[in-house]
Amino acid sequence: MTVYLVGAGPGAVDLLTVRALRLLERAEVVVHDRLVSAEILALIPPSAEVYDVGKVPGGPDNQTSINELLVHHGSGGRTVVRLKGGDPFVFGRGGEEFAVLASLGIACEVVPGVTSALAAPLAAGIPVTHRGLACGVVIVSARGCDRDPELGRLVAAGLTIVVLMGVARRAAIAREMLEGGLDPATPVAVVERASTPEERTVRATIRDLGSMRVASPAVIVIGAVAALSLVGGPAAIL
Ligand SMILES: C[S@@+](CC[C@H](N)C(=O)[O-])C[C@H]1O[C@@H](n2cnc3c(N)ncnc32)[C@H](O)[C@@H]1O
């Protein structure tokens, strides 16, 4: 009687962990999010009961019914996999689901996944830390702490900011950082659909972030390293 909270990674099937793959292959019930790729969903055994509980951005919060579904199936005898994009504990509400199950005595095991917060910059050839350019990285969600004017100061102090769920709020993010004193020439990269065939990277400066033509799901990288492109050899370094 264990619910497995499993990270599915950013999209590519070969970025699943071996542990995630083994659990998926023996899953009897799968409850999955919207951003889990079709390629990964194809690994679920045809005999499994599958629930798509993906939240539509801006749509109603269905977390309570997801929790109820997990409690219902977690109380039965079958192998239940709760499959989440990226890592379950990085803006995935995995902690809330774990707490609900634990409070009812239902065993829950968490399987880490490759988070888009790190995999998307990497796919674009951006190291989120880099000696001499970025001494650390801060991951934020645009649904909350991006409004902190301190973020601009963190970039100025040499940290990389990675924003998830930020496409719709990109103009406000840029404005707030500029008001916080950030240099308008600070590099920015937006990485869409990392690790999938539709992956695309668009680069600009924080001054132009608001007018960039980009679409969700995407990760916004802000800081000196966003100008790097460490793919294809030394000539690729901008
Ligand atoms: C609800 S959060 C879930 C994050 C997830 N738990 C993780 O660790 O990657 C969804 C956000 O993750 C980012 N995201 C997820 N998959 C992505 C991908 N393949 N490429 C770029 N961004 C992605 C986007 O910012 C998206 O709005």
Coordinates of C-alpha atoms and ligand atoms in Angstrom, one line a residue:
M1 CA 0.0 0.0 0.0
T2 CA 2.4 2.6 -1.3
V3 CA 1.8 5.6 -3.5
Y4 CA 4.9 6.5 -5.5
L5 CA 5.3 10.2 -6.2
V6 CA 7.5 10.0 -9.3
G7 CA 9.3 12.8 -11.2
A8 CA 9.0 12.3 -15.0
G9 CA 11.7 14.8 -15.9
P10 CA 11.3 17.6 -18.5
G11 CA 9.9 15.5 -21.3
A12 CA 12.4 13.3 -23.1
V13 CA 11.8 9.7 -22.3
D14 CA 15.5 9.0 -21.8
L15 CA 15.6 11.7 -19.1
L16 CA 13.4 9.5 -16.9
T17 CA 15.3 7.8 -14.0
V18 CA 15.7 4.1 -14.1
R19 CA 13.7 3.9 -10.9
A20 CA 10.9 5.9 -12.4
L21 CA 10.9 3.6 -15.5
R22 CA 10.8 0.4 -13.3
L23 CA 7.8 1.8 -11.3
L24 CA 5.9 2.9 -14.4
E25 CA 6.3 -0.5 -16.0
R26 CA 4.6 -2.2 -13.0
A27 CA 2.1 0.6 -12.3
E28 CA -1.5 -0.5 -11.9
V29 CA -2.9 3.0 -11.3
V30 CA -1.3 6.1 -12.8
V31 CA -2.3 9.7 -11.9
H32 CA -0.4 12.1 -14.2
D33 CA 0.0 15.8 -14.8
R34 CA -0.4 17.8 -18.0
L35 CA 3.3 18.3 -18.7
V36 CA 4.2 14.6 -18.8
S37 CA 5.1 13.8 -22.4
A38 CA 3.1 11.4 -24.6
E39 CA 6.4 9.4 -25.1
I40 CA 6.5 8.8 -21.4
L41 CA 2.8 8.1 -21.0
A42 CA 3.3 5.4 -23.8
L43 CA 5.4 3.4 -21.3
I44 CA 2.4 2.8 -19.0
P45 CA 1.1 -0.8 -19.2
P46 CA -2.2 -0.9 -21.2
S47 CA -3.8 -2.8 -18.2
A48 CA -3.2 0.2 -15.9
E49 CA -6.0 2.6 -14.9
V50 CA -4.9 6.1 -16.0
Y51 CA -6.1 9.5 -14.8
D52 CA -5.1 12.7 -16.4
V53 CA -5.4 15.3 -13.7
G54 CA -3.5 18.1 -15.4
K55 CA -4.3 21.6 -14.3
V56 CA -5.0 24.1 -17.1
P57 CA -3.0 27.3 -16.5
G58 CA -5.5 29.9 -15.1
G59 CA -8.1 27.1 -14.6
P60 CA -9.7 26.0 -11.4
D61 CA -7.5 24.4 -8.7
N62 CA -8.3 20.7 -8.6
Q63 CA -5.8 19.8 -6.0
T64 CA -8.4 18.6 -3.5
S65 CA -9.9 16.1 -6.0
I66 CA -6.4 14.9 -6.9
N67 CA -5.7 14.3 -3.2
E68 CA -8.9 12.4 -2.8
L69 CA -8.1 10.3 -5.9
L70 CA -4.7 9.5 -4.4
V71 CA -6.1 8.6 -1.0
H72 CA -8.8 6.4 -2.6
H73 CA -6.3 4.4 -4.7
G74 CA -3.6 4.6 -2.1
S75 CA -5.9 2.8 0.3
G76 CA -6.3 -0.1 -2.1
G77 CA -3.8 -2.9 -2.8
R78 CA -2.5 -1.8 -6.2
T79 CA 0.7 -0.1 -7.2
V80 CA -0.1 3.6 -7.6
V81 CA 2.2 6.0 -9.5
R82 CA 1.6 9.7 -9.2
L83 CA 3.6 11.0 -12.2
K84 CA 4.6 14.6 -12.2
G85 CA 6.6 16.7 -14.7
G86 CA 10.2 17.5 -13.7
D87 CA 10.9 16.8 -10.0
P88 CA 7.9 16.2 -7.7
F89 CA 9.2 18.6 -5.0
V90 CA 10.0 21.5 -7.3
F91 CA 6.9 23.6 -7.8
G92 CA 4.9 20.4 -8.3
R93 CA 2.8 20.4 -5.1
G94 CA 4.3 17.0 -4.3
G95 CA 5.0 18.0 -0.7
E96 CA 1.2 18.7 -0.2
E97 CA 0.3 15.3 -1.7
F98 CA 2.9 13.6 0.5
A99 CA 1.6 15.3 3.6
V100 CA -2.1 14.4 2.9
L101 CA -1.2 10.7 2.3
A102 CA 1.1 10.6 5.3
S103 CA -1.5 12.1 7.6
L104 CA -3.8 9.2 6.8
G105 CA -1.1 6.6 7.3
I106 CA -0.7 5.8 3.6
A107 CA 2.9 5.1 2.7
C108 CA 4.4 7.4 0.1
E109 CA 7.8 7.2 -1.6
V110 CA 9.2 10.1 -3.6
V111 CA 11.3 9.4 -6.7
P112 CA 13.3 12.5 -7.8
G113 CA 13.1 13.7 -11.4
V114 CA 15.3 15.9 -13.5
T115 CA 13.8 19.3 -13.0
S116 CA 13.1 21.7 -15.9
A117 CA 14.6 24.4 -13.7
L118 CA 18.1 22.9 -14.4
A119 CA 17.5 20.8 -17.5
A120 CA 16.1 23.6 -19.6
P121 CA 19.0 26.0 -19.2
L122 CA 21.4 23.1 -19.7
A123 CA 19.6 22.2 -23.0
A124 CA 20.3 25.7 -24.2
G125 CA 24.0 25.4 -23.2
I126 CA 23.6 27.6 -20.1
P127 CA 25.4 26.5 -17.0
V128 CA 23.4 28.0 -14.1
T129 CA 26.6 28.4 -12.1
H130 CA 29.9 29.3 -13.8
R131 CA 33.1 30.4 -12.2
G132 CA 33.5 34.1 -12.6
L133 CA 29.9 34.6 -13.9
A134 CA 27.4 33.1 -11.4
C135 CA 28.2 32.0 -7.9
G136 CA 24.8 30.4 -7.3
V137 CA 21.3 29.9 -8.6
V138 CA 17.8 30.8 -7.2
I139 CA 14.7 29.0 -8.6
V140 CA 11.5 30.9 -8.2
S141 CA 7.9 30.6 -9.4
A142 CA 6.2 33.5 -11.1
R143 CA 3.2 32.8 -9.0
G144 CA 4.7 34.3 -5.9
C145 CA 8.2 35.3 -5.0
D146 CA 9.1 36.8 -8.3
R147 CA 7.5 40.0 -6.9
D148 CA 10.4 40.4 -4.5
P149 CA 12.4 43.4 -5.6
E150 CA 15.4 41.7 -4.0
L151 CA 15.6 39.3 -7.0
G152 CA 17.1 42.0 -9.2
R153 CA 19.7 42.7 -6.5
L154 CA 20.6 39.0 -6.4
V155 CA 21.3 39.0 -10.1
A156 CA 23.5 42.0 -9.6
A157 CA 25.3 40.2 -6.9
G158 CA 26.2 37.3 -9.2
L159 CA 23.4 34.8 -8.8
T160 CA 21.4 33.3 -11.7
I161 CA 17.6 33.5 -11.4
V162 CA 15.5 30.7 -13.0
V163 CA 11.8 31.5 -13.2
L164 CA 9.2 28.8 -13.7
M165 CA 5.7 29.5 -14.8
G166 CA 6.8 33.0 -15.8
V167 CA 5.9 33.5 -19.5
A168 CA 2.6 35.3 -18.8
R169 CA 4.2 37.5 -16.2
R170 CA 7.5 38.2 -18.0
A171 CA 6.8 41.9 -18.5
A172 CA 6.1 42.5 -14.8
I173 CA 9.1 40.4 -13.8
A174 CA 11.3 42.5 -16.0
R175 CA 9.8 45.8 -14.7
E176 CA 10.2 44.8 -11.1
M177 CA 13.8 43.8 -11.5
L178 CA 14.6 47.0 -13.4
E179 CA 12.9 49.0 -10.6
G180 CA 15.1 47.1 -8.2
G181 CA 18.1 48.5 -10.0
L182 CA 19.1 45.7 -12.3
D183 CA 21.3 46.7 -15.3
P184 CA 18.9 46.7 -18.4
A185 CA 21.7 45.0 -20.4
T186 CA 21.5 41.9 -18.1
P187 CA 21.2 38.8 -20.4
V188 CA 18.0 36.7 -20.4
A189 CA 17.2 33.4 -22.1
V190 CA 13.8 31.8 -22.5
V191 CA 13.9 28.0 -23.1
E192 CA 10.6 26.5 -24.3
R193 CA 9.7 22.8 -24.2
A194 CA 13.2 21.7 -23.2
S195 CA 14.2 18.2 -24.2
T196 CA 11.3 17.8 -26.6
P197 CA 11.3 18.0 -30.4
E198 CA 9.8 21.5 -30.0
E199 CA 12.6 22.8 -27.9
R200 CA 13.5 26.5 -28.7
T201 CA 15.7 29.1 -27.0
V202 CA 15.2 32.8 -27.4
R203 CA 17.8 35.3 -26.0
A204 CA 17.5 39.0 -25.2
T205 CA 18.3 41.3 -22.3
I206 CA 16.1 42.0 -19.3
R207 CA 15.1 45.3 -21.0
D208 CA 13.4 43.3 -23.8
L209 CA 12.0 40.4 -21.8
G210 CA 8.5 41.8 -21.8
S211 CA 8.3 42.0 -25.6
M212 CA 9.9 38.6 -26.4
R213 CA 7.7 36.2 -28.5
V214 CA 7.7 33.1 -26.3
A215 CA 5.2 30.5 -25.2
S216 CA 4.7 28.2 -22.2
P217 CA 5.9 25.9 -20.9
A218 CA 9.2 27.7 -20.7
V219 CA 11.9 28.5 -18.2
I220 CA 13.3 32.1 -18.0
V221 CA 17.0 32.4 -17.1
I222 CA 18.2 35.8 -15.9
G223 CA 21.9 36.6 -15.3
A224 CA 25.3 36.8 -17.0
V225 CA 25.2 33.0 -17.8
A226 CA 22.1 33.5 -20.0
A227 CA 24.4 34.8 -22.7
L228 CA 26.4 31.5 -22.8
S229 CA 25.7 28.7 -25.3
L230 CA 28.0 25.9 -24.3
V231 CA 26.9 23.5 -27.1
G232 CA 28.9 22.5 -30.1
G233 CA 32.4 23.4 -28.9
P234 CA 34.2 26.6 -27.9
A235 CA 33.1 28.6 -30.9
A236 CA 29.6 28.5 -29.6
I237 CA 30.4 30.7 -26.6
L238 CA 28.8 34.0 -27.2
Ligands
LIG1 C1 4.0 23.4 -12.3 S1 5.7 23.8 -12.7 C2 6.3 22.2 -12.5 C3 7.8 22.1 -12.5 C4 8.4 20.7 -12.4 N1 8.0 20.1 -11.2 C5 9.9 20.7 -12.6 O1 10.6 20.3 -11.7 O2 10.3 20.9 -13.7 C6 5.5 23.9 -14.5 C7 6.6 24.8 -15.1 O3 7.8 24.1 -15.3 C8 8.4 24.6 -16.4 N2 8.6 23.5 -17.4 C9 8.2 22.2 -17.2 N3 8.6 21.4 -18.2 C10 9.3 22.2 -19.0 C11 10.1 22.0 -20.2 N4 10.1 20.8 -20.8 N5 10.7 23.1 -20.8 C12 10.7 24.3 -20.2 N6 10.0 24.6 -19.1 C13 9.4 23.6 -18.5 C14 7.6 25.7 -17.0 O4 8.0 26.9 -16.4 C15 6.2 25.3 -16.5 O5 5.4 26.4 -16.5

